[in-house]
Coordinates of C-alpha atoms and ligand atoms in Angstrom, one line a residue:
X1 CA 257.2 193.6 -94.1
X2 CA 254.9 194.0 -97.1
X3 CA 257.2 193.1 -99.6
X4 CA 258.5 189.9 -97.1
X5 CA 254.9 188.4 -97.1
X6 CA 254.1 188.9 -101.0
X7 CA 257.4 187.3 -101.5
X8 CA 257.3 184.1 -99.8
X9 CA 255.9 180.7 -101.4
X10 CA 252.7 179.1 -101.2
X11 CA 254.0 176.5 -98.8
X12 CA 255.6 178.4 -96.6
X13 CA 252.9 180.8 -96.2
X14 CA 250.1 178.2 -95.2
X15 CA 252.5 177.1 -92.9
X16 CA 252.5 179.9 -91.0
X17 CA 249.0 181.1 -91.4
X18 CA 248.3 177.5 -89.9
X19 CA 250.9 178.1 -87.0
X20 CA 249.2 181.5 -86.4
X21 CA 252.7 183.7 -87.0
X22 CA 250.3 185.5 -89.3
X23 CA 246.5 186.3 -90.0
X24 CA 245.0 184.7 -93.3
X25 CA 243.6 188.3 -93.5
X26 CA 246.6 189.7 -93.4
X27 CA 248.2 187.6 -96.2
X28 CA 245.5 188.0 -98.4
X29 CA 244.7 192.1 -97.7
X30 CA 249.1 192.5 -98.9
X31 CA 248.2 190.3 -102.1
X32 CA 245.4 192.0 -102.5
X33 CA 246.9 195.4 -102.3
X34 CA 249.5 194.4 -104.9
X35 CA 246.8 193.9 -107.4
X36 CA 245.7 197.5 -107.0
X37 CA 248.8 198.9 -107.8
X38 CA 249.5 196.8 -110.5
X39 CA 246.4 195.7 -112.4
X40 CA 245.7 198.8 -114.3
X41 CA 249.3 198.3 -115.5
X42 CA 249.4 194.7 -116.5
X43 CA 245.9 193.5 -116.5
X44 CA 245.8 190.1 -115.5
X45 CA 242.7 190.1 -113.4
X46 CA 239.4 190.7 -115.4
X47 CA 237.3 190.4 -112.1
X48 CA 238.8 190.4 -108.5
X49 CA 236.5 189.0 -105.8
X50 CA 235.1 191.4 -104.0
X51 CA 235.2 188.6 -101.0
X52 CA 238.8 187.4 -100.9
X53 CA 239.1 189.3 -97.2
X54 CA 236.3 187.6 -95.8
X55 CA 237.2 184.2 -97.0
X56 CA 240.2 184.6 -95.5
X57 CA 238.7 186.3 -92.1
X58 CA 237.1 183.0 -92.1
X59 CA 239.9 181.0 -92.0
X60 CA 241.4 183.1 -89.2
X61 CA 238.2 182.3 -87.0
X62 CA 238.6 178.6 -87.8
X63 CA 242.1 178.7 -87.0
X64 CA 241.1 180.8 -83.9
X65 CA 238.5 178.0 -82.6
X66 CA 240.9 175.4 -83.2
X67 CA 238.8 173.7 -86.2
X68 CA 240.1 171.7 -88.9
X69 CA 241.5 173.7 -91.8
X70 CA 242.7 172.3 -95.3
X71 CA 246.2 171.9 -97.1
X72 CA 245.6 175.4 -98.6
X73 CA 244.2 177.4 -96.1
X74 CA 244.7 181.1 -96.7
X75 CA 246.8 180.9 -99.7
X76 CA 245.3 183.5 -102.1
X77 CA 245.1 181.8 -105.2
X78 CA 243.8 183.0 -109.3
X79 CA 241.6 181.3 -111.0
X80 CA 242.1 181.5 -114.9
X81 CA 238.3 183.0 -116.3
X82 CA 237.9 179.1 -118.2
X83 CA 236.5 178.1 -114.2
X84 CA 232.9 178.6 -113.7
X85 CA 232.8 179.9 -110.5
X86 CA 229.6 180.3 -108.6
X87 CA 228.8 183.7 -107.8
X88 CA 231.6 185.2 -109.6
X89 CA 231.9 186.2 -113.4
X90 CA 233.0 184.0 -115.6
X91 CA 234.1 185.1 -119.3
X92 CA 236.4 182.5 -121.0
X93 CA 237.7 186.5 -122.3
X94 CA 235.2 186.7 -124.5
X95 CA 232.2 189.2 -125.2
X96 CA 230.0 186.3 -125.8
X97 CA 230.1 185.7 -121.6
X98 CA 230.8 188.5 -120.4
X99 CA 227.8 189.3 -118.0
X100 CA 227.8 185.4 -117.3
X101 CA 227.5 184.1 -114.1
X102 CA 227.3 180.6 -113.2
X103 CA 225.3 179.1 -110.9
X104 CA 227.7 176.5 -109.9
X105 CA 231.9 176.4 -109.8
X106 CA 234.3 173.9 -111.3
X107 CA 235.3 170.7 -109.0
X108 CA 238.5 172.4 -109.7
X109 CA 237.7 175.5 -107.7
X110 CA 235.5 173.4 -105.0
X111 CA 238.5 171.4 -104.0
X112 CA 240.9 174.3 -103.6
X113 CA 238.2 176.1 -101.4
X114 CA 237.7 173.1 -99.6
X115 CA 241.2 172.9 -98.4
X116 CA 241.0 176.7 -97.5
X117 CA 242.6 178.6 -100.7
X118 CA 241.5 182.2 -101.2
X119 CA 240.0 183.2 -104.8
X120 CA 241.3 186.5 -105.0
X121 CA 239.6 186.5 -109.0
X122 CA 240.1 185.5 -112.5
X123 CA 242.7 185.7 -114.6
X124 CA 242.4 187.4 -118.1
X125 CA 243.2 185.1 -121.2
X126 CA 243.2 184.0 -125.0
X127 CA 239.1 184.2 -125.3
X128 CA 237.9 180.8 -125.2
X129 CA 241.9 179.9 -124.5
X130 CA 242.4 179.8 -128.0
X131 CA 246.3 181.8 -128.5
X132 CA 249.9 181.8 -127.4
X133 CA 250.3 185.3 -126.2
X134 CA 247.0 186.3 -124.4
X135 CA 246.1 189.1 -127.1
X136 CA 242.8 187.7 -127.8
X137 CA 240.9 188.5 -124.7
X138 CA 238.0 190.5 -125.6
X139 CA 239.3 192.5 -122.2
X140 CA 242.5 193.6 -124.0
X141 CA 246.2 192.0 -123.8
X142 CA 248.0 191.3 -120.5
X143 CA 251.5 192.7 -119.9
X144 CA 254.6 190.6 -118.9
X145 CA 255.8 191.3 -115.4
X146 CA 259.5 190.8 -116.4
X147 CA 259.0 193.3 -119.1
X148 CA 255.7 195.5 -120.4
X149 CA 256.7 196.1 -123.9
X150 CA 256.4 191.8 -124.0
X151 CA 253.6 189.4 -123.6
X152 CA 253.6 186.8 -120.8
X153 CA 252.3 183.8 -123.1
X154 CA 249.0 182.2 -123.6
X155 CA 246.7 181.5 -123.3
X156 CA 246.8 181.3 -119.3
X157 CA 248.7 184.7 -119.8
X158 CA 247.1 186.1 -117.0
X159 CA 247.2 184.0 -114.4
X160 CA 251.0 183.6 -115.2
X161 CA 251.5 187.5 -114.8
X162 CA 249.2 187.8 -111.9
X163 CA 251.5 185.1 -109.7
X164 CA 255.0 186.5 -111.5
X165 CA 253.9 189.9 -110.3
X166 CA 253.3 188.6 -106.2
X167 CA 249.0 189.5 -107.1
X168 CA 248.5 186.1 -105.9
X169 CA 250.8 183.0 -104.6
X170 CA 249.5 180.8 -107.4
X171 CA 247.2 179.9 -109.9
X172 CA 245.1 177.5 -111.7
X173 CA 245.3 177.4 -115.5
X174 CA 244.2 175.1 -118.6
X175 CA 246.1 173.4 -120.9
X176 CA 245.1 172.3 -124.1
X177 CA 248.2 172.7 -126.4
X178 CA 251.0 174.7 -124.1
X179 CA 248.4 176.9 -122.3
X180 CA 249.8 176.5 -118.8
X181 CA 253.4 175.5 -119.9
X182 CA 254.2 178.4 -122.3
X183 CA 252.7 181.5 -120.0
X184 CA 254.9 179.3 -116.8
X185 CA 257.9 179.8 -119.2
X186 CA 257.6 183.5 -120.5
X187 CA 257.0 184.4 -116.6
X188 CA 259.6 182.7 -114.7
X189 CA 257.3 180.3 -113.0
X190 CA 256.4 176.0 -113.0
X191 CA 253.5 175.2 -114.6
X192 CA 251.8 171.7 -115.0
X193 CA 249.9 170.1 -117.6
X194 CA 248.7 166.5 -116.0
X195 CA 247.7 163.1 -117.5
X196 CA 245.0 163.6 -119.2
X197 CA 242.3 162.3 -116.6
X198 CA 244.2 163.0 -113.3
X199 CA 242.0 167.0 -113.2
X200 CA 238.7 167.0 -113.8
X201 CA 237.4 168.7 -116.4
X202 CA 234.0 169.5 -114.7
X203 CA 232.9 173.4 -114.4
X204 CA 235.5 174.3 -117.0
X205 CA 234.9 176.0 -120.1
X206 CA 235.3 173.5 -122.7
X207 CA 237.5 173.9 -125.7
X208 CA 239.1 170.9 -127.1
X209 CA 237.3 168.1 -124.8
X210 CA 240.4 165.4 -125.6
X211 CA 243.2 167.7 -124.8
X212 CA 241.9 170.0 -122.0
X213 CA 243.3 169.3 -118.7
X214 CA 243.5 172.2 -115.8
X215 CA 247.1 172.6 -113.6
X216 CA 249.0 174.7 -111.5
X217 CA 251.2 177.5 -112.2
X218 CA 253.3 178.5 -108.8
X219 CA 256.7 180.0 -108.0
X220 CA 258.3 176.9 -106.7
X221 CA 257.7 173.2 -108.1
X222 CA 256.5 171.9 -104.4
X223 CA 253.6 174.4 -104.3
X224 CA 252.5 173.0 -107.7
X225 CA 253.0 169.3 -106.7
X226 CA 250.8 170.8 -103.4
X227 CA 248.2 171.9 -105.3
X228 CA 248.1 169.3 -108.1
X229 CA 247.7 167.0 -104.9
X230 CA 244.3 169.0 -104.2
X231 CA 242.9 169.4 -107.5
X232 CA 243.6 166.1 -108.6
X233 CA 241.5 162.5 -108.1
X234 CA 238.4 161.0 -109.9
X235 CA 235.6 163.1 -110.0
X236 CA 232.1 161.3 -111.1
X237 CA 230.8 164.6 -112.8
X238 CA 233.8 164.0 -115.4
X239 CA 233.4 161.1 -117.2
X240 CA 236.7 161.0 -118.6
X241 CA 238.3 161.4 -114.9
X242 CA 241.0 159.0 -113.9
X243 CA 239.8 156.5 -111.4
X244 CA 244.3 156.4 -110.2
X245 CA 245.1 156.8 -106.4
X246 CA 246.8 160.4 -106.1
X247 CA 250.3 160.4 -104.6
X248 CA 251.6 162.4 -102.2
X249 CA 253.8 164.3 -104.7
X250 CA 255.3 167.5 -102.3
X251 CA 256.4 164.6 -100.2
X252 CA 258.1 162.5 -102.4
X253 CA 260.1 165.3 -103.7
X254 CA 263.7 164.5 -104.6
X255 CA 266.6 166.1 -106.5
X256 CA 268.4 162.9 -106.4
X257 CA 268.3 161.4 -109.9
X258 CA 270.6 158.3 -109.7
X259 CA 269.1 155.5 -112.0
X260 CA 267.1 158.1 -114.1
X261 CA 267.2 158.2 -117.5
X262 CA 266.7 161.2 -119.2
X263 CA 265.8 161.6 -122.8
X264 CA 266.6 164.2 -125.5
X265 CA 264.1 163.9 -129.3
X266 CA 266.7 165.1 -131.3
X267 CA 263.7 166.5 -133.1
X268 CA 263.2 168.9 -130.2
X269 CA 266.4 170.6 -130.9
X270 CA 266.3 171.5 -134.8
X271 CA 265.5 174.8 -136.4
X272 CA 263.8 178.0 -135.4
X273 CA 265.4 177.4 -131.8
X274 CA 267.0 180.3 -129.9
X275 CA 270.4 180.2 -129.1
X276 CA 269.3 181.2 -125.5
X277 CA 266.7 178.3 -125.4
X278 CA 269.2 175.7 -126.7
X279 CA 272.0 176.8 -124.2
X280 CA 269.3 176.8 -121.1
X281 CA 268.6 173.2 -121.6
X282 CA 272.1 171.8 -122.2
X283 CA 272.6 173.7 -119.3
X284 CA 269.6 171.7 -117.5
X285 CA 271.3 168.4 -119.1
X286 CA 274.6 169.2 -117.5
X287 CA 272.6 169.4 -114.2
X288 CA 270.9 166.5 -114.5
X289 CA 273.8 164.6 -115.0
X290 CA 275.7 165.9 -112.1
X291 CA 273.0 165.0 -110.3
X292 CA 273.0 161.6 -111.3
X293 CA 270.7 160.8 -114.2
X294 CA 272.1 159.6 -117.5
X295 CA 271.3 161.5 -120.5
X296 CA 269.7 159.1 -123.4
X297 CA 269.4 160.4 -127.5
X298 CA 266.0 159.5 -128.5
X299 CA 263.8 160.3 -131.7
X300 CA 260.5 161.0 -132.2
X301 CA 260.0 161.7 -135.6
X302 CA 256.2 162.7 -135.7
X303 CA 257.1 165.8 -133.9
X304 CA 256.7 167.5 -137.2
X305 CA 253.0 166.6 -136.9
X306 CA 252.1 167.5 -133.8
X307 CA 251.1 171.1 -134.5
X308 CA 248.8 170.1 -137.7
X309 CA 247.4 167.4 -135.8
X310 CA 246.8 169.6 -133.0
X311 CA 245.3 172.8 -134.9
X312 CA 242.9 170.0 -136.7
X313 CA 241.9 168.5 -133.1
X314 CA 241.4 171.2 -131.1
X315 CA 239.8 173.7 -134.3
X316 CA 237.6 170.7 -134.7
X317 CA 236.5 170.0 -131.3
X318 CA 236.2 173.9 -130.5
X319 CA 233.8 174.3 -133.3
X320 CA 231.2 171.3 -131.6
X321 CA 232.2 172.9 -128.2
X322 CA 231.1 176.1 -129.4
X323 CA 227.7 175.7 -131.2
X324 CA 226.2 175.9 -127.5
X325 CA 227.1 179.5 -127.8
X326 CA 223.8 180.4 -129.7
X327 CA 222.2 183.6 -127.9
X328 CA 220.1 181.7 -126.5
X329 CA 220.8 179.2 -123.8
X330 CA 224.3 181.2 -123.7
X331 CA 225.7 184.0 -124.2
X332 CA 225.3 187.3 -126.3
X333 CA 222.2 188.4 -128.2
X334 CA 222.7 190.6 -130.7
X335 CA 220.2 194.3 -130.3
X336 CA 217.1 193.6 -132.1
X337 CA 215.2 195.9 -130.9
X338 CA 215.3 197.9 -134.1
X339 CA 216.1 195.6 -136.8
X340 CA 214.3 192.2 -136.3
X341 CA 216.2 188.7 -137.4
X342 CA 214.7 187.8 -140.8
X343 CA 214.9 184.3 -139.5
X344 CA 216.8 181.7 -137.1
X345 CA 219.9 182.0 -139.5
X346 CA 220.3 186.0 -139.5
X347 CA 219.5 185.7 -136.0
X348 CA 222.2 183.0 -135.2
X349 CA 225.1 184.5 -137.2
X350 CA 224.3 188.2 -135.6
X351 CA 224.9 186.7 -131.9
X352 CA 227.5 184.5 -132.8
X353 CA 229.0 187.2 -135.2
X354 CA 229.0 190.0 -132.2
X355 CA 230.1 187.9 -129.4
X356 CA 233.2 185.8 -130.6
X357 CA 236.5 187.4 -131.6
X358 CA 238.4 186.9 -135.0
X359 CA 240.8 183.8 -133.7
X360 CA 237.7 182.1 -132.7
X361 CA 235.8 182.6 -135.3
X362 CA 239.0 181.4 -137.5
X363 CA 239.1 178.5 -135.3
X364 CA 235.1 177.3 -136.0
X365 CA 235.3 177.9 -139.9
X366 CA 238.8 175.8 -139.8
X367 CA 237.0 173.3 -137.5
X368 CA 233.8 172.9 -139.0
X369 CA 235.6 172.8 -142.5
X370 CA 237.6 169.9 -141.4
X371 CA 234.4 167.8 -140.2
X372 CA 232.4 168.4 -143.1
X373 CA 231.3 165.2 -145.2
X374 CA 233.8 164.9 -148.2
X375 CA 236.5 166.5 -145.9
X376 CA 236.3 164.3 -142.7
X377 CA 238.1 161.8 -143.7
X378 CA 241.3 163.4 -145.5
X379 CA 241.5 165.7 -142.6
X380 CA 240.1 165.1 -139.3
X381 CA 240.1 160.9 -139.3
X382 CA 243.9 161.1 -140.6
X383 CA 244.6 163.8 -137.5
X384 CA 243.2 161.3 -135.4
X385 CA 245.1 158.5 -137.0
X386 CA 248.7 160.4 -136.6
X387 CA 247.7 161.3 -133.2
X388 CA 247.5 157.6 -132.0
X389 CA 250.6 156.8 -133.9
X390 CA 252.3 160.1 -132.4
X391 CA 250.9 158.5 -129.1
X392 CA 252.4 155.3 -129.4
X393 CA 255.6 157.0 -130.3
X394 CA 256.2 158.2 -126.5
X395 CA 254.6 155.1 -125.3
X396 CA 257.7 153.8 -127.0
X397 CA 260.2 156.3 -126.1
X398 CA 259.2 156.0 -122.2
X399 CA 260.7 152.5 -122.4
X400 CA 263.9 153.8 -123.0
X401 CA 264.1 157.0 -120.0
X402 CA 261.8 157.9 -117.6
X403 CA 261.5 161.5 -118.5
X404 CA 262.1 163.4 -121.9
X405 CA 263.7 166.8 -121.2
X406 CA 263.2 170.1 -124.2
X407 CA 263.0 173.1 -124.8
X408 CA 259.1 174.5 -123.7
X409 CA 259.0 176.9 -126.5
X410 CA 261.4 177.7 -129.1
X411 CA 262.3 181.7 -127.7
X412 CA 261.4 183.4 -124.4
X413 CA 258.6 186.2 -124.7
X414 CA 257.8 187.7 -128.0
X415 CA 256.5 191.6 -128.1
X416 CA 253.1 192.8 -128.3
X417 CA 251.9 192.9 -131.1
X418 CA 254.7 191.2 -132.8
X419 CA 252.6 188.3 -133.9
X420 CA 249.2 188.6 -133.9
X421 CA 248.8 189.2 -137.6
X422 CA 250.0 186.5 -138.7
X423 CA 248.3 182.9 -137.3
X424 CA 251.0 180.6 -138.7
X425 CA 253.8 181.9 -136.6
X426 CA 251.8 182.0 -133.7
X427 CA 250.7 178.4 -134.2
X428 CA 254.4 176.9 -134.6
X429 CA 255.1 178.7 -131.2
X430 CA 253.3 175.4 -129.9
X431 CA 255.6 173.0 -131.1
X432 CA 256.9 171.6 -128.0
X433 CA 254.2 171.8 -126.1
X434 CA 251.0 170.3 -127.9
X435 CA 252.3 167.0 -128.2
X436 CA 251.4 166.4 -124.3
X437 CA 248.2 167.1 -125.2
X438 CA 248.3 164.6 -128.3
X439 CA 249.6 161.9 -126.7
X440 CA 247.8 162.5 -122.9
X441 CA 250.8 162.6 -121.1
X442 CA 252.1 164.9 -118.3
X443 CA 254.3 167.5 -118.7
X444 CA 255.4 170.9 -116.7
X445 CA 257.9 173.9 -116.9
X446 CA 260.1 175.1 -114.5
X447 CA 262.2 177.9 -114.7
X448 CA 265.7 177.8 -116.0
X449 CA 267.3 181.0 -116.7
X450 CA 267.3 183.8 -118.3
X451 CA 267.9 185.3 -122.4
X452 CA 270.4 188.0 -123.0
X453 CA 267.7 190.7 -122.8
X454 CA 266.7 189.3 -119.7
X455 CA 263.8 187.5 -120.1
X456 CA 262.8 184.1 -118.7
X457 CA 263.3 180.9 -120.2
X458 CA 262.5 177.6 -118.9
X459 CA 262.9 174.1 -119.8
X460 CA 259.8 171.5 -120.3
X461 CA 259.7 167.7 -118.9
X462 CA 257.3 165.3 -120.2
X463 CA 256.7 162.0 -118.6
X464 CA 254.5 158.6 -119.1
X465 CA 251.0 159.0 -118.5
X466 CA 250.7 159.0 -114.7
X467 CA 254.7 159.3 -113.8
X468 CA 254.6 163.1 -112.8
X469 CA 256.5 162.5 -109.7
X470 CA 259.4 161.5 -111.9
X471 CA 259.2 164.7 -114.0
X472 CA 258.5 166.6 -110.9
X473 CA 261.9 165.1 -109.0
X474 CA 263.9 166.5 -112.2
X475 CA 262.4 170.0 -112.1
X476 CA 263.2 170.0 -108.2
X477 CA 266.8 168.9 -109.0
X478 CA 266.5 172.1 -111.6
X479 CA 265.2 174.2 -109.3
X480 CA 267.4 173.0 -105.8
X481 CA 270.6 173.7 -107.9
X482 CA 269.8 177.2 -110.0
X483 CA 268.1 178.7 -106.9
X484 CA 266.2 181.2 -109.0
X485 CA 263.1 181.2 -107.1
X486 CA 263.6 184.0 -105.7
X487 CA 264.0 186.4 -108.8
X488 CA 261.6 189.6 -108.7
X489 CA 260.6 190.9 -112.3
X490 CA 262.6 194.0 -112.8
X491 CA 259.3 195.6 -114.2
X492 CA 257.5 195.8 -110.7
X493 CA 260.6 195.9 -108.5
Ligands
LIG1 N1 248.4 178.0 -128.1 C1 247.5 176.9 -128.3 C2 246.3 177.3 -129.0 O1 246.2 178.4 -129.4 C3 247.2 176.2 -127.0 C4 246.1 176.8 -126.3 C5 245.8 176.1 -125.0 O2 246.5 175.3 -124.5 N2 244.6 176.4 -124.5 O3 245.4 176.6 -129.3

């Protein structure tokens, strides 16, 4: 019985929860139970709410009374640690906020309470979101469920593992290069990155301001269309929030292609690509034309640039993001009790020196290098300048198919430890995936099989800014004819 109830989806389960076949409590006490075995193990929770039972018992009393309940109610949901929540730790995975609790939560985490979802906690992480393989939380790495010797992406890593391994039904994560996408594709699950605009971006933990955007990371692609349903819409706290109606995506679901047009950048499919990866999404292609879309040869010949660009952007961005992080409105303060600051300086650079980790601190030198006077305009001004033109690029290429199908990154999980010495390699891990962000587009994985040594792999749609029902339809169409949904990582089984 336990296993049955950990192992149905998201939909399903608020379905019967709202039908009364079983208790909210009861739901959330089986996921909840599932995180105490595991945790210690794969360590994708840094804090679990010590309330997820009674937010649930709640819903059960509503239910009971015959009140109004949301689209989510009792579906025990993670919240990546980039969410303020109110009340509840919030770290962004680093030492510099690691007692820090906020005194209001994301409008993120406010409309998935509002429809009734449970926060069972938050998700461990890259610190400040910044990696590809969740080994620079200041709270240690996070294990693949699929395998423990591997690491289940980044930087959402944890909230991947933490749905992959049945702790919770879903999650939310952020995206601001691949950070949903990537962890969705290492851990067998669909992740979406929306337009730029659809989510807002208030109560998160900012990083890059112009590519952040929060999504969903479930087990099947109507849960995340669900949620993406509840998390999305203009929000007057967000300045940059999309003022665009919010379609009914779960509803409009369809694997029926006919008319679609699907592209392929023959840039997407060059070097450094695994043989697994490559053969995964000609298998997707052959799917997608059998289900009626017509497969279109496209080129988008800035790729090459998007992972410059992007590690210009965001190190830029990050490094104005993060002066707030001072020791004084925020954040760590060094010990001074026995050796006083000589002055603001010294007493600056101990905080900040303490409290953020090596990639971050790599990140604001690189960043603050690029802005300086003298370097601002050979660096970050021609980033920006690329960027538009990288932009304009898919603006173009959307005239010619509705969605672009690729690889999400170029191999399926790396191991621990296999990378994290050496930045560069970790960066061009991004190359699919940051170009989204670039350009402000939507884009999503969804699984799509599996490498010889049994590891996930999926395949990545990207669509015009606004069209995610369209990429949606094609992961469904994925999805409806591999049937892999149900999978159980061999590691936990
Ligand atoms: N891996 C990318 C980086 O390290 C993307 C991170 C993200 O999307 N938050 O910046």
């Amino acid at each position: 019985m336990s296993k049955n109830i950990t192992e149905l989806d998201l939909s399903t389960l608020v379905e019967k929860i709202g039908k009364k076949e079983i208790s909210a409590e009861k739901v959330t006490a089986e996921f909840k139970s599932q995180i105490e075995k595991l945790n210690t193990r794969i360590n994708a929770f840094i804090t679990v709410s010590d309330d997820c039972l009674s937010q649930a018992k709640e819903i059960d009393r509503r239910l009971a009374n015959g009140e109004k309940v949301g689209r989510l109610a009792g579906a025990p949901i993670a919240i990546k640690d980039m969410f303020c929540t109110k009340g509840l730790r919030t770290t962004a995975a680093s030492k510099m906020l690691r007692n820090f609790v906020p005194t209001y939560s994301a409008t993120v985490v406010e409309r998935l309470r509002a429809e009734g979802a449970i926060v069972m906690g938050k998700t461990n992480q890259d610190e400040f979101a910044m990696g590809s393989s969740n080994e620079t939380s200041h709270f240690g790495a996070c294990r693949n469920p699929w395998n423990f010797d591997y690491v289940p992406g980044g930087s959402s890593g944890g909230s991947a593992a933490a749905v992959s391994a049945r702790m919770s039904c879903a999650a939310v994560g952020t995206d601001t290069g691949g950070s949903i996408r990537q962890p969705a594709n290492f851990c067998h699950l669909v992740g979406v990155k929306p337009t730029y605009g659809r989510v807002s971006r208030y109560g998160i933990v900012a990083f890059a301001s112009s590519l952040d955007q929060a999504g969903p990371m479930t087990r099947t692609v109507r849960d995340a269309a669900l949620i993406l349903e509840v998390i999305s819409g203009h929000d007057e706290k967000d300045t940059t929030s999309a003022t665009k109606d919010v379609p009914k995506w779960s509803e409009n679901l369809s694997a029926q292609l006919r008319g679609m047009k699907i592209g392929m950048p023959v840039e997407y499919f060059n070097h450094g690509i695994a043989d697994d990866v490559r053969a995964t999404v000609m298998r997707a292609a052959d799917i997608l034309k059998a289900q009626g879309a017509e497969l279109v040869e496209l080129s988008l010949p800035l790729t090459k640039f998007a992972v410059p660009i992007y590690y210009l952007i965001a190190t830029c961005e990050a490094s104005s993001n993060l002066a707030r992080y001072d020791g004084v409105r925020y954040g760590h303060r060094a010990d001074f009790s026995k050796q006083a600051a000589a002055d603001l300086e010294e007493f600056y650079s101990r905080n900040r020196g303490e409290g953020f980790g090596s990639e971050v601190k790599r990140r604001i030198v690189l960043g603050t290098y690029a802005l300086s006077s003298g370097y601002y305009d050979a660096y970050y001004k021609k980033a920006c300048q690329v960027r538009r033109l990288l932009r304009q690029d898919f603006i173009e290429a959307f005239k010619k198919c509705d969605v672009i199908l690729s690889p999400a990154s170029p191999t399926p999980a790396f191991k621990i430890g296999e990378r994290i010495d050496n930045p560069l390699e970790m960066y061009l891990n991004d190359i699919y995936t940051t170009s989204a962000n670039l350009a402000g587009i939507p884009g999503m994985s969804v699984p799509a099989g599996f490498s010889h040594n049994k590891l996930p792999i999926g395949v990545q749609f990207l669509a015009a800014h606004f069209e995610e029902q369209k990429m949606l339809n094609a992961a469904f169409a994925i999805e409806q004819n591999l049937k892999l949904t149900a999978e159980v990582p061999y590691a936990i089984q």
